[in-house]
Coordinates of C-alpha atoms in Angstrom, one line a residue:
Chain A
M24 CA 0.1 -0.1 -0.2
I25 CA 2.9 2.4 0.8
L26 CA 4.0 1.5 -2.0
L27 CA 1.5 2.9 -4.1
L28 CA 0.8 5.7 -2.6
A29 CA 4.3 6.3 -2.7
S30 CA 4.9 6.1 -5.9
L31 CA 1.6 8.0 -6.9
L32 CA 3.0 10.7 -5.3
V33 CA 6.3 10.8 -7.2
L34 CA 4.5 10.2 -10.4
L35 CA 2.2 13.2 -10.0
V36 CA 5.3 15.4 -8.6
I37 CA 7.6 14.7 -11.5
G38 CA 4.5 15.8 -13.8
V39 CA 3.3 12.2 -15.4
P40 CA -0.5 13.3 -16.1
I41 CA -2.9 11.6 -13.4
A42 CA -4.1 8.8 -14.6
Y43 CA -1.1 7.4 -16.0
S44 CA 0.4 8.0 -12.2
L45 CA -2.3 5.8 -11.0
G46 CA -2.1 2.9 -13.7
F47 CA 1.3 3.0 -12.9
S48 CA 1.6 2.6 -9.8
A49 CA -1.4 0.2 -9.6
L50 CA 0.3 -1.2 -12.1
L51 CA 3.9 -1.6 -9.4
Y52 CA 1.4 -2.8 -6.4
F53 CA 0.1 -5.5 -8.7
L54 CA 3.7 -6.7 -10.0
V55 CA 5.0 -6.7 -6.1
E56 CA 2.4 -7.6 -3.9
R57 CA -0.6 -9.4 -6.3
P58 CA 1.6 -10.4 -9.4
Q59 CA -1.3 -13.4 -9.3
L60 CA -3.9 -10.7 -9.9
L61 CA -2.8 -9.2 -13.3
L62 CA -5.6 -9.6 -14.9
V63 CA -7.8 -7.0 -13.0
L64 CA -5.9 -4.3 -14.5
P65 CA -7.9 -4.2 -18.2
Q66 CA -11.0 -5.4 -16.2
R67 CA -11.3 -2.4 -14.1
V68 CA -10.0 -0.2 -16.5
F69 CA -12.8 -1.1 -19.1
S70 CA -15.7 -1.0 -16.3
G71 CA -14.3 2.4 -15.3
L72 CA -15.2 3.4 -19.4
D73 CA -18.3 1.6 -19.2
S74 CA -20.9 3.7 -17.7
Y75 CA -23.9 5.1 -18.9
A76 CA -24.3 7.5 -16.5
M77 CA -20.7 9.3 -17.4
I78 CA -22.5 9.8 -21.2
A79 CA -24.1 12.7 -19.7
L80 CA -20.1 14.0 -19.2
P81 CA -19.6 14.8 -23.4
L82 CA -22.7 15.9 -24.0
F83 CA -22.8 18.5 -20.7
C84 CA -19.6 19.8 -22.7
L85 CA -20.9 19.8 -25.8
M86 CA -23.8 22.1 -24.6
G87 CA -21.7 24.2 -23.1
L88 CA -19.6 24.6 -25.9
L89 CA -22.1 25.2 -28.2
M90 CA -24.1 27.8 -26.3
N91 CA -20.6 29.8 -25.8
E92 CA -20.3 29.3 -30.3
S93 CA -23.7 31.1 -30.4
G94 CA -22.8 34.2 -29.4
I95 CA -24.5 34.2 -25.7
T96 CA -21.9 36.2 -23.8
N97 CA -22.8 39.5 -25.3
R98 CA -26.6 39.1 -25.5
L99 CA -26.3 38.2 -21.4
I100 CA -24.0 41.2 -20.5
N101 CA -26.9 43.1 -22.4
F102 CA -29.6 41.5 -20.7
L103 CA -27.9 41.9 -17.4
M104 CA -27.1 46.0 -17.9
V105 CA -31.3 46.4 -17.9
F106 CA -31.6 45.1 -14.4
V107 CA -27.9 46.8 -13.2
G108 CA -26.4 49.0 -15.1
R109 CA -27.3 52.2 -13.0
L110 CA -26.2 50.5 -10.0
P111 CA -22.7 52.1 -9.1
G112 CA -19.9 49.6 -10.7
G113 CA -22.8 48.4 -13.4
L114 CA -20.0 46.3 -15.9
A115 CA -18.3 44.8 -12.6
L116 CA -21.8 43.7 -11.0
V117 CA -23.2 42.5 -14.9
N118 CA -19.4 40.4 -14.3
V119 CA -20.9 38.6 -11.7
L120 CA -24.5 38.0 -12.2
D121 CA -22.8 37.1 -16.1
S122 CA -21.5 34.7 -14.1
M123 CA -23.9 33.1 -12.2
V124 CA -26.4 32.9 -15.5
F125 CA -23.5 31.6 -18.0
G126 CA -22.4 28.9 -15.4
G127 CA -26.0 27.5 -15.3
I128 CA -25.7 27.6 -19.3
S129 CA -21.5 26.2 -19.6
G130 CA -21.6 24.3 -16.2
S131 CA -17.6 25.0 -16.7
S132 CA -16.2 27.5 -14.4
V133 CA -12.9 27.9 -17.4
A134 CA -15.1 28.0 -20.2
D135 CA -17.1 30.9 -17.9
V136 CA -13.9 33.0 -17.7
A137 CA -12.5 31.9 -21.4
S138 CA -16.0 33.0 -23.0
L139 CA -16.7 36.2 -20.4
G140 CA -13.0 37.2 -19.5
T141 CA -12.9 38.2 -23.5
V142 CA -15.5 40.3 -23.5
M143 CA -15.6 41.5 -20.4
I144 CA -12.0 42.3 -18.9
P145 CA -10.9 44.6 -21.9
A146 CA -14.2 46.2 -21.5
M147 CA -14.1 46.8 -17.6
E148 CA -10.9 48.1 -18.1
K149 CA -11.8 50.8 -20.6
K150 CA -14.6 52.1 -18.8
G151 CA -11.4 52.9 -15.6
Y152 CA -11.8 49.7 -13.8
P153 CA -8.0 48.6 -12.6
K154 CA -7.2 45.4 -14.5
E155 CA -6.6 43.3 -11.6
F156 CA -10.1 43.9 -10.1
A157 CA -11.6 43.6 -13.7
S158 CA -9.6 39.5 -13.9
G159 CA -10.1 39.4 -10.2
I160 CA -13.3 39.5 -10.2
T161 CA -13.9 37.7 -13.4
V162 CA -12.4 34.4 -12.3
A163 CA -13.8 34.8 -8.2
T164 CA -16.9 34.9 -10.2
A165 CA -16.8 32.0 -12.7
T166 CA -16.2 29.5 -10.0
M167 CA -19.8 29.7 -9.6
G168 CA -20.3 27.7 -12.5
M169 CA -18.9 24.3 -11.1
M170 CA -21.8 24.8 -8.2
I171 CA -24.9 26.2 -10.3
P172 CA -26.3 23.3 -11.7
P173 CA -25.9 21.8 -14.3
S174 CA -22.7 21.1 -13.1
I175 CA -20.5 18.7 -15.1
P176 CA -18.0 18.4 -11.5
M177 CA -21.5 17.3 -10.2
V178 CA -22.0 14.6 -12.9
I179 CA -18.6 13.3 -12.0
Y180 CA -18.9 12.8 -8.5
A181 CA -22.7 11.3 -8.7
F182 CA -20.7 8.8 -10.6
V183 CA -18.4 8.4 -8.0
S184 CA -20.2 8.5 -5.3
Q185 CA -23.4 6.6 -7.4
E186 CA -25.4 9.0 -5.7
S187 CA -28.5 10.7 -7.9
V188 CA -27.1 13.2 -10.1
G189 CA -30.7 15.6 -10.0
K190 CA -30.1 15.4 -6.2
L191 CA -26.7 16.6 -6.5
F192 CA -27.3 19.5 -9.4
L193 CA -30.2 20.8 -6.9
A194 CA -27.4 21.1 -3.6
G195 CA -25.6 23.3 -5.9
A196 CA -28.2 25.2 -6.4
V197 CA -28.3 27.2 -3.0
P198 CA -24.8 27.8 -2.1
G199 CA -24.2 29.2 -5.7
V200 CA -26.9 31.3 -5.6
L201 CA -25.4 32.4 -2.1
V202 CA -21.8 33.0 -3.3
G203 CA -23.4 35.0 -6.3
V204 CA -25.3 37.4 -4.0
L205 CA -22.2 37.6 -1.5
M206 CA -20.2 38.6 -4.3
F207 CA -23.1 40.7 -5.5
V208 CA -22.9 42.9 -2.2
L209 CA -19.1 43.0 -2.1
T210 CA -19.0 44.4 -5.6
I211 CA -21.3 47.4 -4.7
G212 CA -19.5 48.1 -1.7
I213 CA -16.3 48.5 -3.0
S214 CA -18.0 50.0 -6.3
A215 CA -19.4 52.5 -3.9
R216 CA -15.9 53.0 -2.2
R217 CA -14.0 53.4 -5.3
K218 CA -17.0 55.2 -7.1
Y219 CA -16.7 52.8 -9.9
P220 CA -18.8 54.3 -12.9
V221 CA -22.5 53.7 -13.2
E222 CA -23.5 52.7 -16.8
A223 CA -26.4 54.8 -17.5
P224 CA -27.4 53.1 -20.3
G225 CA -30.9 55.0 -20.2
L226 CA -33.0 52.3 -22.5
T227 CA -36.4 52.5 -23.5
L228 CA -39.0 50.1 -22.0
R229 CA -39.2 48.6 -26.0
E230 CA -35.3 48.1 -26.6
A231 CA -34.7 46.7 -22.7
S232 CA -38.2 44.2 -23.5
K233 CA -35.8 43.2 -26.6
R234 CA -32.7 42.3 -24.8
V235 CA -34.6 40.7 -22.0
I236 CA -36.3 38.6 -25.2
S237 CA -33.3 38.1 -26.6
A238 CA -31.1 36.8 -24.0
L239 CA -33.8 34.3 -23.2
P240 CA -33.9 31.4 -24.9
A241 CA -30.7 31.5 -22.9
V242 CA -31.2 31.9 -19.8
L243 CA -33.9 29.2 -19.9
M244 CA -31.5 26.8 -21.5
P245 CA -30.8 25.8 -17.7
V246 CA -34.0 25.3 -16.2
F247 CA -35.4 22.8 -19.0
V248 CA -32.4 20.6 -18.9
V249 CA -31.9 20.6 -14.6
G250 CA -35.4 20.7 -14.5
A251 CA -36.3 17.4 -16.9
V252 CA -33.6 15.6 -14.3
V253 CA -34.9 17.1 -10.9
L254 CA -38.8 15.7 -12.1
G255 CA -37.3 12.5 -12.9
I256 CA -38.7 13.2 -16.8
T257 CA -35.1 12.3 -18.0
T258 CA -32.2 10.9 -16.7
A259 CA -28.9 12.8 -17.1
T260 CA -28.0 11.7 -19.7
E261 CA -30.8 12.2 -21.8
S262 CA -31.3 15.6 -20.2
A263 CA -27.9 16.5 -22.1
G264 CA -29.0 15.1 -25.4
V265 CA -31.7 17.2 -25.5
G266 CA -29.8 20.3 -23.8
V267 CA -27.6 19.5 -26.8
L268 CA -30.4 19.6 -29.3
Y269 CA -31.7 23.0 -27.4
A270 CA -28.5 24.3 -27.9
L271 CA -28.0 23.3 -32.0
I272 CA -31.9 25.1 -32.6
V273 CA -31.1 28.9 -30.5
G274 CA -27.4 28.8 -32.1
V275 CA -28.2 27.6 -35.7
F276 CA -31.7 29.1 -36.1
L277 CA -32.5 32.1 -33.4
Y278 CA -29.1 33.3 -32.2
R279 CA -27.7 32.6 -35.7
G280 CA -23.9 32.5 -34.5
L281 CA -23.1 28.9 -34.5
K282 CA -21.7 28.4 -38.1
L283 CA -22.3 24.3 -39.2
R284 CA -18.9 24.6 -40.4
A285 CA -17.9 24.8 -36.5
I286 CA -19.9 22.0 -35.3
P287 CA -17.0 19.4 -36.3
R288 CA -14.3 21.2 -34.3
I289 CA -16.5 21.7 -31.0
L290 CA -17.5 17.9 -31.2
I291 CA -13.6 17.2 -31.5
Q292 CA -13.1 19.2 -28.7
A293 CA -15.9 17.9 -26.5
V294 CA -14.9 14.4 -26.9
R295 CA -10.8 15.3 -26.0
M296 CA -12.2 17.4 -22.7
S297 CA -14.3 14.0 -22.0
A298 CA -11.2 11.7 -23.1
A299 CA -9.2 13.6 -21.0
V300 CA -11.3 13.1 -17.5
M301 CA -12.5 9.1 -18.4
V302 CA -9.3 8.0 -18.9
I303 CA -8.4 9.0 -15.1
I304 CA -11.9 7.8 -14.4
G305 CA -10.8 4.2 -15.9
F306 CA -7.5 3.7 -14.2
S307 CA -9.4 5.0 -10.6
Q308 CA -10.8 2.2 -10.9
L309 CA -7.4 0.4 -10.3
Y310 CA -7.0 2.7 -7.6
V311 CA -10.0 2.2 -5.9
W312 CA -9.7 -1.5 -6.2
I313 CA -7.0 -1.6 -4.2
L314 CA -8.0 0.9 -1.7
A315 CA -11.0 -1.8 -0.9
I316 CA -8.5 -4.5 -1.1
E317 CA -6.3 -3.0 1.6
K318 CA -9.4 -1.6 3.5
V319 CA -7.9 1.7 3.3
P320 CA -11.5 3.9 3.7
Q321 CA -12.3 1.2 6.9
M322 CA -9.0 2.5 7.9
V323 CA -10.0 6.1 7.5
T324 CA -13.2 5.6 8.9
S325 CA -12.3 4.2 11.9
F326 CA -9.1 6.8 12.0
I327 CA -11.9 9.6 11.9
A328 CA -14.2 8.2 14.2
G329 CA -12.0 7.1 16.5
L330 CA -10.6 11.5 16.6
D331 CA -13.5 12.7 19.6
L332 CA -14.1 15.7 18.0
P333 CA -16.9 17.4 17.5
V334 CA -18.7 16.2 14.1
F335 CA -18.3 19.7 13.1
V336 CA -14.8 19.9 13.8
I337 CA -14.4 17.2 11.7
L338 CA -16.1 18.7 8.7
L339 CA -14.0 21.8 9.0
I340 CA -10.6 19.7 8.8
V341 CA -12.3 17.8 5.7
D342 CA -12.5 20.7 4.6
L343 CA -9.2 22.2 4.7
V344 CA -8.2 19.0 2.8
I345 CA -10.3 19.6 0.4
L346 CA -9.0 23.7 -0.1
A347 CA -5.5 22.0 0.6
I348 CA -6.0 19.4 -2.2
G349 CA -8.1 22.2 -4.8
T350 CA -4.6 24.3 -5.4
F351 CA -2.9 21.2 -6.5
V352 CA -5.1 19.3 -8.2
D353 CA -7.6 19.8 -10.6
V354 CA -11.6 19.5 -10.1
G355 CA -12.2 16.3 -11.8
P356 CA -9.4 14.3 -10.3
A357 CA -9.3 15.7 -7.0
I358 CA -12.8 14.2 -7.0
I359 CA -11.8 11.3 -8.1
L360 CA -8.8 10.4 -5.5
L361 CA -10.5 11.9 -2.7
C362 CA -14.2 10.4 -2.8
P363 CA -13.2 7.0 -2.4
I364 CA -11.4 7.5 0.3
L365 CA -13.6 10.2 2.6
L366 CA -17.4 9.7 1.6
P367 CA -17.2 6.5 3.8
A368 CA -15.8 8.0 6.5
M369 CA -18.1 11.2 6.3
K370 CA -21.3 8.3 6.0
A371 CA -19.8 6.7 9.1
I372 CA -20.2 10.0 10.9
G373 CA -23.5 10.8 9.3
V374 CA -23.0 13.4 6.5
S375 CA -24.7 13.1 4.0
P376 CA -23.6 11.9 0.6
I377 CA -25.3 15.0 -1.1
Q378 CA -24.0 17.5 1.7
F379 CA -20.8 15.9 1.0
G380 CA -20.7 16.7 -2.6
A381 CA -21.8 20.0 -2.2
M382 CA -18.6 20.8 0.2
M383 CA -16.5 19.1 -2.2
I384 CA -17.4 21.2 -5.3
S385 CA -17.2 24.5 -3.1
G386 CA -14.1 23.6 -1.7
M387 CA -12.4 22.8 -5.3
A388 CA -13.9 25.7 -6.8
V389 CA -11.5 28.0 -4.7
G390 CA -8.6 26.1 -5.6
L391 CA -9.8 26.7 -9.5
V392 CA -8.7 30.6 -8.6
T393 CA -5.7 29.6 -6.4
P394 CA -2.1 29.7 -7.5
P395 CA 0.0 27.7 -8.5
V396 CA -2.3 25.2 -10.1
G397 CA -5.7 27.6 -10.8
M398 CA -7.1 26.5 -14.3
C399 CA -9.4 29.8 -14.3
L400 CA -6.1 31.7 -12.7
N401 CA -4.0 30.7 -16.3
V402 CA -7.3 31.3 -18.4
A403 CA -7.4 35.2 -17.4
S404 CA -4.1 35.4 -17.3
V405 CA -4.1 34.5 -20.8
I406 CA -6.7 37.0 -21.7
S407 CA -5.4 40.0 -19.2
G408 CA -1.8 39.9 -19.6
L409 CA -1.5 39.8 -15.5
N410 CA 0.6 37.0 -13.7
I411 CA -1.5 35.1 -11.9
F412 CA -0.3 36.3 -8.6
R413 CA -1.9 39.6 -9.6
I414 CA -5.1 38.9 -10.6
F415 CA -5.2 36.2 -7.5
R416 CA -4.7 39.3 -5.4
G417 CA -7.3 40.8 -7.1
A418 CA -10.1 37.8 -6.8
L419 CA -8.6 37.8 -3.0
P420 CA -11.8 39.5 -1.3
F421 CA -14.1 37.6 -4.1
I422 CA -13.1 34.2 -3.1
I423 CA -13.7 35.3 1.0
M424 CA -16.9 35.1 0.1
N425 CA -16.4 31.6 -1.5
V426 CA -14.5 30.2 1.9
I427 CA -17.5 31.8 3.3
V428 CA -19.9 29.4 1.7
L429 CA -18.4 26.6 2.1
I430 CA -18.0 26.9 6.1
M431 CA -21.7 27.8 5.7
I432 CA -23.1 24.6 3.7
T433 CA -20.3 22.5 6.3
L434 CA -22.0 23.5 9.3
V435 CA -25.5 24.0 8.2
P436 CA -26.6 21.0 6.2
W437 CA -29.7 23.0 5.2
F438 CA -28.4 25.0 2.2
S439 CA -27.5 22.0 0.0
L440 CA -29.5 19.5 1.0
W441 CA -33.3 21.7 1.6
L442 CA -33.4 22.0 -2.5
P443 CA -33.1 18.3 -3.0
N444 CA -35.3 17.0 -0.2
L445 CA -37.8 19.8 -1.2
L446 CA -38.2 18.9 -5.1
M447 CA -36.9 15.3 -4.8
G448 CA -37.5 14.0 -1.2
G449 CA -35.4 12.6 1.4
Chain B
M7 CA 11.4 15.7 -38.8
A8 CA 9.1 17.5 -41.1
W9 CA 7.9 14.0 -42.5
L10 CA 6.9 12.7 -39.5
N11 CA 4.6 15.6 -38.6
R12 CA 2.8 15.6 -41.5
V13 CA 1.9 11.7 -41.1
N14 CA 0.9 12.6 -37.1
T15 CA -1.1 15.7 -38.3
V16 CA -2.5 13.7 -41.3
V17 CA -3.4 10.5 -38.3
T18 CA -4.4 12.8 -35.6
K19 CA -6.4 14.8 -37.6
A20 CA -8.8 11.1 -38.8
L21 CA -8.6 10.0 -35.4
E22 CA -10.3 13.1 -34.0
A23 CA -12.6 13.2 -37.4
A24 CA -13.5 9.0 -36.6
T25 CA -14.2 9.9 -32.6
A26 CA -15.9 13.0 -33.5
L27 CA -18.2 10.9 -35.9
V28 CA -18.7 8.0 -33.2
F29 CA -19.7 10.8 -30.9
L30 CA -22.4 12.3 -33.6
A31 CA -24.0 9.1 -33.8
M32 CA -24.0 9.0 -29.8
F33 CA -26.0 12.3 -29.8
V34 CA -28.0 11.2 -32.5
L35 CA -28.5 7.9 -30.8
V36 CA -29.6 10.0 -27.8
A37 CA -32.0 12.0 -29.2
V38 CA -33.3 9.1 -31.0
L39 CA -34.2 7.1 -27.7
V40 CA -35.6 10.3 -25.9
I41 CA -38.2 10.6 -28.6
Q42 CA -39.0 7.2 -29.0
R43 CA -38.9 6.9 -25.0
Y44 CA -41.1 10.2 -24.5
V45 CA -43.4 10.6 -27.6
F46 CA -43.9 7.2 -29.0
A47 CA -43.8 5.6 -25.2
A48 CA -41.3 2.7 -26.8
G49 CA -37.6 1.7 -26.3
L50 CA -35.1 1.3 -29.2
F51 CA -33.7 -2.3 -28.5
G52 CA -30.4 -2.3 -27.3
G53 CA -30.1 1.5 -27.5
D54 CA -28.6 2.0 -24.5
E55 CA -26.1 -0.7 -24.7
L56 CA -25.1 0.3 -28.1
L57 CA -24.8 3.9 -26.7
E58 CA -22.0 2.7 -24.1
Y59 CA -19.5 0.6 -26.3
L60 CA -20.1 3.8 -28.4
F61 CA -18.3 6.2 -25.6
I62 CA -16.0 3.0 -24.8
Y63 CA -14.3 3.9 -28.0
T64 CA -14.3 8.0 -27.8
S65 CA -12.4 7.8 -24.5
T66 CA -10.2 4.7 -25.2
I67 CA -8.9 6.8 -29.0
G68 CA -9.7 10.2 -27.3
A69 CA -7.4 9.7 -24.7
A70 CA -4.8 8.9 -27.2
V71 CA -5.5 11.6 -29.0
V72 CA -5.5 13.9 -26.1
L73 CA -1.7 12.6 -25.6
A74 CA -0.5 13.8 -29.0
R75 CA -2.0 17.4 -27.8
R76 CA -0.4 16.7 -24.9
E77 CA -3.8 18.3 -22.7
H78 CA -3.4 15.2 -20.4
V79 CA -4.4 17.0 -16.6
S80 CA -1.4 17.0 -14.5
I81 CA 0.1 19.0 -11.5
P82 CA 2.5 20.9 -13.0
V83 CA 3.4 22.7 -9.7
F84 CA 7.3 22.4 -10.1
W85 CA 7.4 22.2 -14.0
G86 CA 7.5 25.6 -14.4
R87 CA 10.1 25.9 -12.2
M88 CA 12.5 23.2 -13.8
R89 CA 15.4 24.3 -15.9
P90 CA 14.8 23.5 -19.6
W91 CA 17.0 20.7 -20.1
I92 CA 15.4 19.1 -16.5
R93 CA 11.9 20.1 -17.9
K94 CA 13.0 17.6 -21.3
A95 CA 14.4 15.0 -19.2
F96 CA 11.2 14.5 -17.2
D97 CA 9.3 14.6 -20.3
T98 CA 11.2 12.1 -21.6
L99 CA 10.6 10.1 -18.6
N100 CA 7.3 10.7 -18.2
H101 CA 7.0 9.8 -22.0
L102 CA 8.8 5.9 -21.6
I103 CA 6.2 6.0 -18.1
I104 CA 3.1 6.3 -20.2
M105 CA 4.5 4.0 -22.8
F106 CA 5.2 1.4 -20.6
L107 CA 2.2 1.4 -18.6
N108 CA 0.5 1.1 -21.7
A109 CA 2.5 -2.3 -23.5
Y110 CA 1.8 -3.5 -20.4
M111 CA -1.8 -3.0 -21.0
L112 CA -1.7 -3.7 -23.7
V113 CA -0.7 -7.4 -23.3
L114 CA -2.6 -7.7 -20.7
S115 CA -5.8 -7.2 -22.3
H116 CA -4.7 -9.0 -25.0
R117 CA -5.1 -12.1 -22.5
W118 CA -8.4 -10.5 -21.0
I119 CA -10.1 -10.3 -24.3
A120 CA -8.7 -14.3 -25.3
G121 CA -10.0 -15.3 -21.8
V122 CA -13.6 -13.5 -21.6
G123 CA -14.4 -12.1 -25.4
G124 CA -16.3 -14.7 -26.6
S125 CA -19.2 -14.2 -24.2
P126 CA -22.2 -12.2 -26.2
S127 CA -23.5 -8.4 -24.7
I128 CA -26.4 -8.4 -22.7
M129 CA -28.9 -7.0 -25.3
L130 CA -27.3 -7.1 -28.6
H131 CA -26.1 -10.8 -28.0
I132 CA -22.2 -9.2 -30.0
P133 CA -19.4 -10.8 -29.1
M134 CA -17.9 -8.7 -26.3
W135 CA -14.4 -8.8 -28.0
I136 CA -16.1 -6.2 -30.2
V137 CA -16.2 -3.5 -27.7
E138 CA -13.2 -4.5 -25.3
I139 CA -10.7 -4.6 -27.5
A140 CA -11.1 -0.4 -27.9
L141 CA -9.3 -0.9 -24.5
P142 CA -6.1 -2.1 -26.1
I143 CA -6.5 -0.4 -29.5
G144 CA -6.6 2.6 -27.2
C145 CA -3.2 1.9 -25.5
G146 CA -1.8 0.9 -28.8
L147 CA -2.2 4.2 -29.8
T148 CA -0.9 5.9 -27.0
L149 CA 1.6 4.2 -26.8
V150 CA 2.6 5.4 -30.6
Y151 CA 2.1 9.0 -29.4
G152 CA 4.0 8.5 -26.4
L153 CA 7.1 7.4 -29.1
L154 CA 5.8 10.7 -31.1
N155 CA 6.1 12.9 -28.5
I156 CA 9.2 12.1 -27.4
L157 CA 10.9 11.9 -30.7
G158 CA 9.5 15.7 -30.6
S159 CA 6.9 15.5 -33.4
S160 CA 3.3 17.0 -32.8
P161 CA 0.3 17.3 -34.7
R162 CA -0.5 21.2 -36.4
K163 CA -2.2 23.1 -33.5
D164 CA -5.7 23.5 -33.4
E165 CA -8.4 26.1 -31.7
A166 CA -9.8 23.2 -30.1
Q167 CA -8.5 23.3 -26.3
G168 CA -9.8 21.2 -23.5
G169 CA -10.7 22.3 -19.8
C170 CA -13.9 20.5 -18.3
A171 CA -13.7 22.5 -14.9

């Protein structure tokens, strides 16, 4: 077991891709400890790839990419300007709300930064906002994309934990909105103090209605997609398929921003995004199998249960572990690596797997915007030309809001469980 | 090296096109399944099973393409701080590790499929080796791309970028 963990750590540190680090360390384990069971390797990897539930992953990626290509960014900005343009720091507030809505459409924080950042960062800079603030708010608000449904990391967690995707989507909704509200209030405070400009669009009712109607098909998409899963009408895979169809119709016929010649490129992009995660899932099945054979989850569970600490203290320690891992490891792999070890222990101390999912995704979201491996920071750095540490400084006040919400959902299960229990039963 | 890059580009693009076509077929199948189920209240015999099998092929071949594009998820904490020659040495070592693993998986897959590949699938009754062979195919392609990456060959860059978080 020590060989497995030590070799995994070394391989990760020297930069071997996570999937192959898992596979190679497992191969070493089998060669040394259980050579008679080597045939388990292909069998387990294959069983990891053979999953109906995970078909939702490439379809959700495709849905987000299609909507992104349709040119929804400007429509959403114009739409939100109708509501908050007259407040101080109107453009910054649009940035916050845009991430909230866009997160629901794309299901991906990185896509959120890439798409909104290219429009919002230069636009805010032009209006006199410091580049550091413009980039910081863009990356920090993008973290909502992982929590607000439909969320791609939630699909991965649902697969690993064998929990309902619908419940997990709903578990992320309240924390996601809460982060948005806190960031919105913080932005108003900062904007008023620093006297950031009011946009004052001076829109007529006709123009405002036009903007709202124009953005409505995009804004309503997550409602249909998530609604169908939550109400039990479709499975997550079917719902993602319907979402792709919806995105195609909206992009090609309604917004006309999605050109048919772009579709092959988008399909390839979705396949590559999905394959990069699936190969990790495949090889992680070996790691999960070895952990089970070596009774590691039971050892972790009895260690945590034997700590003689109040549950909330244990959960706060777990939060720290999630934050620390999230700082170095990307979201999908981190879920795949941590979940098999921690989830049994969480269940043993009475924590709902749904609540733990919300904790995990919220904590990992912070990792996306913290150096040295913050994917969102890297994307924003390319767009703004600032180094990631300056962007991080700009994002820090907003990241604190994320941490506050993480603590709230850790200490008060209601925040993550209320909506799933209300709409889908206990 | 130019000819190798050209071959690499052509093969990678062909594989990407093939996986994109399979993925398109998956999407069409999902759409048909949804319409059948919710409009005509009927299922499509073996549809879900076929969907899973197509997904396995996109994942295994897609994973090889991801290596060709160097888009696999890793933890680049120390990577940026290394001197170029050390980074190059580690890059070669990492690819050798990937190649060793995939070569081993190729051999083991062959033995595994020889043992269980004859059994039929539950719904469609197709021999399972037709699906299971996706694994050694993916490993074989990954092996080739590992070697090409060590040799410094890379397919022409395209606009499609990864990242799913």
